[in-house]
PDB file of C-alpha atoms in Angstrom:
ATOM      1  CA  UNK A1470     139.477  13.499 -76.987  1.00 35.00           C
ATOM      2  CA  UNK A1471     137.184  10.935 -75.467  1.00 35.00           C
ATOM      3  CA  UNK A1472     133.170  11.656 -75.857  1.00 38.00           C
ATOM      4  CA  UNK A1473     130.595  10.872 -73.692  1.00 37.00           C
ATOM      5  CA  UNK A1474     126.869  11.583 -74.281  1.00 39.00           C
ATOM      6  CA  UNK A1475     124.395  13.842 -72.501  1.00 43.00           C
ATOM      7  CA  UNK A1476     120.795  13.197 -71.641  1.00 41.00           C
ATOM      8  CA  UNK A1477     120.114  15.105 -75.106  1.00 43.00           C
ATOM      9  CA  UNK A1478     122.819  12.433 -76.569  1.00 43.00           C
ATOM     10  CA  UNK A1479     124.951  15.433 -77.932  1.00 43.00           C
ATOM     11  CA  UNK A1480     128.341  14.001 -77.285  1.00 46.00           C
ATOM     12  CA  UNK A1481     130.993  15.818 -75.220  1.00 49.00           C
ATOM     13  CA  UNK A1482     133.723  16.495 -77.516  1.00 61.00           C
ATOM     14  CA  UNK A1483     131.161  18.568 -79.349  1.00 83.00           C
ATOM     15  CA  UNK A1484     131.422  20.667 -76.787  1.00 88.00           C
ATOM     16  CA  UNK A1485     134.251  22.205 -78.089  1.00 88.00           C
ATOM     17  CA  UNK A1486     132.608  23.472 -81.040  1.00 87.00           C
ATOM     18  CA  UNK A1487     130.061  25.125 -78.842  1.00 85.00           C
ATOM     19  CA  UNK A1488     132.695  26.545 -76.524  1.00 90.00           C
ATOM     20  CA  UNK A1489     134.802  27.903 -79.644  1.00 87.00           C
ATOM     21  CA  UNK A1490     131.316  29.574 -81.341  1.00 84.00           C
ATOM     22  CA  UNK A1491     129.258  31.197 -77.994  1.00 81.00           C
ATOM     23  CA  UNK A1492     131.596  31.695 -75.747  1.00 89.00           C
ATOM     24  CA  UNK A1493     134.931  32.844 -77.385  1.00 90.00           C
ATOM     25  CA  UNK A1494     133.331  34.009 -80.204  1.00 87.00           C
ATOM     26  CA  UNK A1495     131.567  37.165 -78.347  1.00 86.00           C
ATOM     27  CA  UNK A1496     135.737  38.770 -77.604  1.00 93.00           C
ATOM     28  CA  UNK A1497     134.558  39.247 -74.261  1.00 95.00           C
ATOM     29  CA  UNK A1498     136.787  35.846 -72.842  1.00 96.00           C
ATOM     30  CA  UNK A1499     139.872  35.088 -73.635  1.00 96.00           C
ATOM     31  CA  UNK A1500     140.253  31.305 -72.406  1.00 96.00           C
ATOM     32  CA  UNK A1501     137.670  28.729 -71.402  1.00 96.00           C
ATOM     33  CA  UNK A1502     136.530  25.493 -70.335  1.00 96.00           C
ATOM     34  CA  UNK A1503     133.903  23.145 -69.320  1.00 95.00           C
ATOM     35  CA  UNK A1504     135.027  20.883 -67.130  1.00 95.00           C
ATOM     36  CA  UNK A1505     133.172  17.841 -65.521  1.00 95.00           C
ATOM     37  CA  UNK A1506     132.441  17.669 -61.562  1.00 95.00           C
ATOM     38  CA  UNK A1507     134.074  14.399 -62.062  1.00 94.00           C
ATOM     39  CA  UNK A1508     137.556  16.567 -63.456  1.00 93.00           C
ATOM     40  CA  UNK A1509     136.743  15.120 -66.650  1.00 92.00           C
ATOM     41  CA  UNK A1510     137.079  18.201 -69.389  1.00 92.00           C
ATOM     42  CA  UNK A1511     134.184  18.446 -71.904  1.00 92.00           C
ATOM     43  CA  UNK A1512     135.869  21.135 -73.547  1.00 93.00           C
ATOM     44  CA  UNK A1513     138.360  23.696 -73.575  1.00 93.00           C
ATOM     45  CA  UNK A1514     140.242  26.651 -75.573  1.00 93.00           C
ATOM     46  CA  UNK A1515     143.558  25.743 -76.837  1.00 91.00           C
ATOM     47  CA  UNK A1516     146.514  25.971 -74.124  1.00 91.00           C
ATOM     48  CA  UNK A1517     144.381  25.823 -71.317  1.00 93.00           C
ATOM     49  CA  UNK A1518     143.328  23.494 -68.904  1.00 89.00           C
ATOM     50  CA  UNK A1519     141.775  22.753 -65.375  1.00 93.00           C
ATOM     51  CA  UNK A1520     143.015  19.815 -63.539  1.00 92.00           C
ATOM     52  CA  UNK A1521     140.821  17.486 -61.444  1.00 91.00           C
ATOM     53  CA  UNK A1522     142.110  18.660 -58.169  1.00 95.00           C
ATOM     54  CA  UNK A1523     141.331  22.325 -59.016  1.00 96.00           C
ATOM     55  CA  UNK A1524     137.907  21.467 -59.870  1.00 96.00           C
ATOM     56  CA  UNK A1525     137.752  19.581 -56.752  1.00 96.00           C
ATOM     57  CA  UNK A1526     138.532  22.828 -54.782  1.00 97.00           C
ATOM     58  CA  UNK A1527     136.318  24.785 -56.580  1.00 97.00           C
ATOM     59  CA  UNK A1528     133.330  22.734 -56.342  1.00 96.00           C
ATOM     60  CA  UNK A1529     134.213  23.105 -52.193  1.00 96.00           C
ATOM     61  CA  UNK A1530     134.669  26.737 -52.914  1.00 97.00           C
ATOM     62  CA  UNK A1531     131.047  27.078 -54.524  1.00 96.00           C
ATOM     63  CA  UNK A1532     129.647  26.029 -50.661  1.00 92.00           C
ATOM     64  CA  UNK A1533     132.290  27.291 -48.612  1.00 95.00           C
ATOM     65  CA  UNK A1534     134.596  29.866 -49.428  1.00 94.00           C
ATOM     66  CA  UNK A1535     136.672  30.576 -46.969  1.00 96.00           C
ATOM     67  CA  UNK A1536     139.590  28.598 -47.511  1.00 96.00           C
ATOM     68  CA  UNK A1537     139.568  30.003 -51.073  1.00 96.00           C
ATOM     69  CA  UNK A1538     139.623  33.492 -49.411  1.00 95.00           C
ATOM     70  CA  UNK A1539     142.619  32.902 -46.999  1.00 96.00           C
ATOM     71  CA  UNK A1540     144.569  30.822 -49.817  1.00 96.00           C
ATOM     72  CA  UNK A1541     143.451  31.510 -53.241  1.00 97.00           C
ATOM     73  CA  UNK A1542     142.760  29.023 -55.758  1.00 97.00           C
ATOM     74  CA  UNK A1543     144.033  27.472 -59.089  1.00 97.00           C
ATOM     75  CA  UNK A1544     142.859  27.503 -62.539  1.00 97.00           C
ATOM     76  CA  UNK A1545     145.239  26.634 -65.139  1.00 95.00           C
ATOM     77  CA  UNK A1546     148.529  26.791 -63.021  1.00 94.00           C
ATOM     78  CA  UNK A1547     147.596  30.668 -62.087  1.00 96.00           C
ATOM     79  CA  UNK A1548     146.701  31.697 -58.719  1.00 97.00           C
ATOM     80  CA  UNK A1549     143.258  33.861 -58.185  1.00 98.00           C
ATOM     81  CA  UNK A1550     141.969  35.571 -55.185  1.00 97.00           C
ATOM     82  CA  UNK A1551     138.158  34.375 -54.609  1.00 97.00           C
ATOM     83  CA  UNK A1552     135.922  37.999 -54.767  1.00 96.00           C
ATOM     84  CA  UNK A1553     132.716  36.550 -53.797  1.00 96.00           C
ATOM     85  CA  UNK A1554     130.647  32.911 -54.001  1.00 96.00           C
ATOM     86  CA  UNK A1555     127.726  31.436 -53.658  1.00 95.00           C
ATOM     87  CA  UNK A1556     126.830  27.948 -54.941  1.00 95.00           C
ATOM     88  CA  UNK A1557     126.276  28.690 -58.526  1.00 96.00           C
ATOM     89  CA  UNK A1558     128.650  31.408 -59.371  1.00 98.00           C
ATOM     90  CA  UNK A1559     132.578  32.113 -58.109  1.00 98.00           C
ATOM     91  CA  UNK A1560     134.340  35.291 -59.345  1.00 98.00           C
ATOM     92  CA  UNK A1561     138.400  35.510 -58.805  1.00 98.00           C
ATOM     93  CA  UNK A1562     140.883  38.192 -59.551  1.00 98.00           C
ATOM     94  CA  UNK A1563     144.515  38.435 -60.369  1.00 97.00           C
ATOM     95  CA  UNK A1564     145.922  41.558 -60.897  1.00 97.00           C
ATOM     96  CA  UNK A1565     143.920  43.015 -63.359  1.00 97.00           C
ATOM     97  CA  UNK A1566     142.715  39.672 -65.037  1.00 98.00           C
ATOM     98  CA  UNK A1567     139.957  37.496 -63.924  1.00 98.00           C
ATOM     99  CA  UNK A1568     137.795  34.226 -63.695  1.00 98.00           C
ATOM    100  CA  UNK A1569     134.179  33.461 -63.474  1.00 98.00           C
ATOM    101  CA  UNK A1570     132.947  29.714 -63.085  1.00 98.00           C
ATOM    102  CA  UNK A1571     129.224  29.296 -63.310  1.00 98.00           C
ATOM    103  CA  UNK A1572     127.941  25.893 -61.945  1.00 98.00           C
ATOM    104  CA  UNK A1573     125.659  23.879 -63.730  1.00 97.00           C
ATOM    105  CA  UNK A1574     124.184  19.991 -62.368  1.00 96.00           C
ATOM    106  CA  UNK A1575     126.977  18.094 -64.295  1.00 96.00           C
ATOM    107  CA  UNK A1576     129.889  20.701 -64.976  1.00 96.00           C
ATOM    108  CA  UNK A1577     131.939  24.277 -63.935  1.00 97.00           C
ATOM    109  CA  UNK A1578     131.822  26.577 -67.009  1.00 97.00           C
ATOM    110  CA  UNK A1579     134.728  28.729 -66.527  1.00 97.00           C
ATOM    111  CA  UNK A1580     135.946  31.510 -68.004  1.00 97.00           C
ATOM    112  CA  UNK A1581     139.138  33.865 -67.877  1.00 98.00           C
ATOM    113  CA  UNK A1582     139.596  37.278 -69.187  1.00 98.00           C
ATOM    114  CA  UNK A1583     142.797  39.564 -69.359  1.00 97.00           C
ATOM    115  CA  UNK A1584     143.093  42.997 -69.735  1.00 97.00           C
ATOM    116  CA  UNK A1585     141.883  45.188 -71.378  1.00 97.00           C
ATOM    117  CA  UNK A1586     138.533  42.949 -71.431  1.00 97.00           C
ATOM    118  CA  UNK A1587     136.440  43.371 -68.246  1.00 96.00           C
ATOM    119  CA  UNK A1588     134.733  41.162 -65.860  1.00 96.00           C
ATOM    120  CA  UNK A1589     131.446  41.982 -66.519  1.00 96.00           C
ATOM    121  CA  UNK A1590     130.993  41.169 -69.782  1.00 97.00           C
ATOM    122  CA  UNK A1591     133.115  37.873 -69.377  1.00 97.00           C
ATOM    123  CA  UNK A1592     130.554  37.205 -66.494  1.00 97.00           C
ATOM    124  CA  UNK A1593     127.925  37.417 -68.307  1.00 96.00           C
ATOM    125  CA  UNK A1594     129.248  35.288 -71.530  1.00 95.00           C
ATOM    126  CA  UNK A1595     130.023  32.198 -68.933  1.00 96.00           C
ATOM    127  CA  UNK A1596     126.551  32.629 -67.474  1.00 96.00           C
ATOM    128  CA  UNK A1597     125.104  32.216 -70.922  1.00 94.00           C
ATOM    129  CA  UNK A1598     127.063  29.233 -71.556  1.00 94.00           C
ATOM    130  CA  UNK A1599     126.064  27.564 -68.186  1.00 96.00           C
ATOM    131  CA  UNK A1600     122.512  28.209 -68.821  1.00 95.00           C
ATOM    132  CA  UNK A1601     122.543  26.329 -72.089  1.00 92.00           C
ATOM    133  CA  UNK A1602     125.185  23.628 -70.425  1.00 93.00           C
ATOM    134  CA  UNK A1603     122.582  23.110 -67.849  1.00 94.00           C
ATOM    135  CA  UNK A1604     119.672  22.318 -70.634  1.00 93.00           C
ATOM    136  CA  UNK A1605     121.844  20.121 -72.600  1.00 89.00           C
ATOM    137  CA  UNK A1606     123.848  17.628 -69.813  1.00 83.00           C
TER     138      UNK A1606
END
C-alpha cells in the first residue's frame, strides 16, 4: 500500500491500524474505509473497497442529493438508496443493511453495517472516526 503523510506526518497506511482498532473494533460496523477526496484509499477492511468514481458521486451527493435519490449510489459494487444528506454526513439503505459516510476536509469515512447490527450505532462509530480523521489529515 502506498503512504502518504498528514499535516501531523502520521502516514496513511497507518490508517489501517486505526481503522482495524476504533472503528471495527466497537462490533457495531461490519466493513469500512477511508477513502481520499482524490479516490485515493487511506484505509480499508479486508474485501472491501470504494472506487474513485463512487467517491466522486458521493462527494456530489454530500451537496446535492437528488440524483442519489432518483438513482441510488455505489459503495463497494452494492447499490444503496440515499435516506438523507447534508454536506457532512450521507446515510443509505439496502434492504435491511446500511452505510454512513461522514465527511471530513481531506477524506469520506464510510462505514457499512448488516443485519442484525443497526444504523445507529454504526452512525455513530463512523462519526467518531471522522472526528479524529479530521484532527489528524
Amino acid at each position: 500500500m502506498e503512504t502518504f503523510a498528514t499535516k501531523t506526518g502520521r502516514k496513511m497506511s497507518n490508517w489501517d491500524s486505526y481503522l482495524k482498532e476504533k472503528l471495527m473494533s466497537q462490533g457495531q460496523v461490519d466493513h469500512g474505509a477511508i477513502v481520499g477526496h482524490d479516490g485515493k484509499v487511506w484505509a480499508a477492511t479486508s474485501g472491501f473497497s470504494v472506487s474513485g468514481k463512487e467517491i466522486e458521486f458521493v462527494l456530489k451527493a454530500f451537496q446535492d442529493g437528488a440524483e442519489a435519490r432518483a438513482m441510488g449510489m455505489m459503495i463497494n459494487d452494492e447499490k444503496y438508496f440515499l435516506l438523507r444528506n447534508d454536506e457532512d454526513t450521507i446515510y443509505g439503505k439496502k434492504g435491511a443493511a446500511g452505510v454512513c459516510m461522514n465527511k471530513t476536509k481531506k477524506t469520506v469515512c464510510v462505514g457499512i453495517y448488516n443485519p442484525p447490527k443497526q444504523a445507529g450505532p454504526c452512525n455513530t462509530a463512523v462519526a467518531k472516526m471522522a472526528s479524529y480523521v479530521q484532527k489528524n489529515e
